[in-house]
Structure formats: structure tokens, C-alpha cells
Coordinates of C-alpha atoms in Angstrom, one line a residue:
X685 CA 75.9 73.4 139.4
X686 CA 75.8 71.4 136.1
X687 CA 72.9 69.6 135.3
X688 CA 72.6 66.3 134.4
X689 CA 69.8 64.7 133.9
X690 CA 66.2 66.7 133.2
X691 CA 63.8 64.4 134.9
X692 CA 65.6 63.8 138.1
X693 CA 66.0 67.5 138.6
X694 CA 62.3 68.1 138.2
X695 CA 61.7 65.7 141.1
X696 CA 64.8 67.1 143.2
X697 CA 63.2 71.0 142.5
X698 CA 59.7 69.3 143.3
X699 CA 61.1 68.6 146.9
X700 CA 64.0 70.2 147.7
X701 CA 62.6 73.7 148.9
X702 CA 60.2 72.4 151.5
X703 CA 63.7 70.9 153.1
X704 CA 65.1 74.6 152.6
X705 CA 62.0 76.2 154.7
X706 CA 62.3 73.5 157.4
X707 CA 65.5 75.4 158.1
X708 CA 63.9 78.8 158.1
X709 CA 66.2 79.7 154.4
X710 CA 64.6 80.3 151.3
X711 CA 65.2 80.2 147.9
X712 CA 66.2 83.6 146.5
X713 CA 67.5 83.1 142.8
X714 CA 67.5 80.7 140.3
X715 CA 69.5 81.4 137.3
X716 CA 71.6 80.8 134.5
X717 CA 74.9 81.1 133.5
X718 CA 75.2 83.2 130.5
X719 CA 78.9 84.7 130.5
X720 CA 82.0 83.9 132.5
X721 CA 84.3 86.4 132.1
X722 CA 87.1 85.1 134.1
X723 CA 88.0 81.5 135.3
X724 CA 91.6 81.9 136.7
X725 CA 90.6 79.5 139.4
X726 CA 90.1 77.4 136.7
X727 CA 86.4 76.1 138.1
X728 CA 84.6 73.3 136.7
X729 CA 82.1 75.2 134.0
X730 CA 78.3 75.4 135.4
X731 CA 75.5 76.6 133.6
X732 CA 72.9 77.4 136.7
X733 CA 72.9 78.6 140.1
X734 CA 70.7 78.8 142.8
X735 CA 70.9 81.4 145.9
X736 CA 69.5 79.9 148.9
X737 CA 69.4 82.8 151.9
X738 CA 69.2 81.8 155.5
X739 CA 69.3 83.7 158.7
X740 CA 72.4 82.4 159.9
X741 CA 75.3 80.2 158.6
X742 CA 74.7 77.4 161.4
X743 CA 70.9 77.4 160.0
X744 CA 72.1 76.7 156.5
X745 CA 74.5 74.2 157.6
X746 CA 71.6 72.4 159.4
X747 CA 69.7 72.5 156.2
X748 CA 72.8 70.6 154.5
X749 CA 73.5 68.0 156.6
X750 CA 69.8 67.5 157.6
X751 CA 68.0 64.1 157.2
X752 CA 65.4 66.0 155.1
X753 CA 67.9 67.1 152.8
X754 CA 69.7 63.9 153.2
X755 CA 67.1 62.1 151.4
X756 CA 67.8 63.8 148.4
X757 CA 71.4 63.6 148.0
X758 CA 70.8 60.6 145.8
X759 CA 68.3 62.1 143.5
X760 CA 70.4 65.6 143.4
X761 CA 73.7 63.2 142.6
X762 CA 71.8 62.1 139.6
X763 CA 70.3 65.3 139.0
X764 CA 73.6 67.2 138.7
X765 CA 76.9 68.1 139.6
X766 CA 76.8 70.9 142.1
X767 CA 79.4 73.0 144.5
X768 CA 77.6 73.9 148.0
X769 CA 79.2 76.7 149.8
X770 CA 78.5 79.7 152.3
X771 CA 78.9 83.3 151.6
X772 CA 79.1 86.0 154.7
X773 CA 78.1 89.1 154.2

């Protein structure tokens, strides 16, 4: 993510965790990107990341499209530019 509005981000951050928990997820890690070694895909710059953990990909998708999370999208869009994806391990 690339933060664009700190006040909107503070509001989003205060509410998003509750929506994650409703769909059996948790916020695992948050951090700042300190150095990019390679960017061969020419991804847009970003300065922060958040890792969410869900029991299944279905739970993650249910959260992402949920009415509870969608209610925060306008605030999120004010707060940041974001790429959201799932990873199968």
C-alpha cells in the first residue's frame, strides 16, 4: 500500500480489524518497506504492507466482498492506494 492520507488511514485502521475478525481472520503482520532489491515487474512503489491470515481462501474472499468491509472502501480509497491479493501456501 501507499498511504495518501494519514487521518483517513487512522480511521480505516481503527475499523478494519473488526471486519477481518468477523470472517475468521487476523492481522498477522504490519510493516514498512525499507528496500526493494528488484522490481522486474515494474510494480508501483509502496511503502507499507499488511499481512492478513484467514483459514481459507474462501474466508478471505468472503471478507473482501463483505458488506462490512465494503462499507470501509471509501475511507480506504481516501487513505491509500492498495493492491490486495491472496497467497496459497
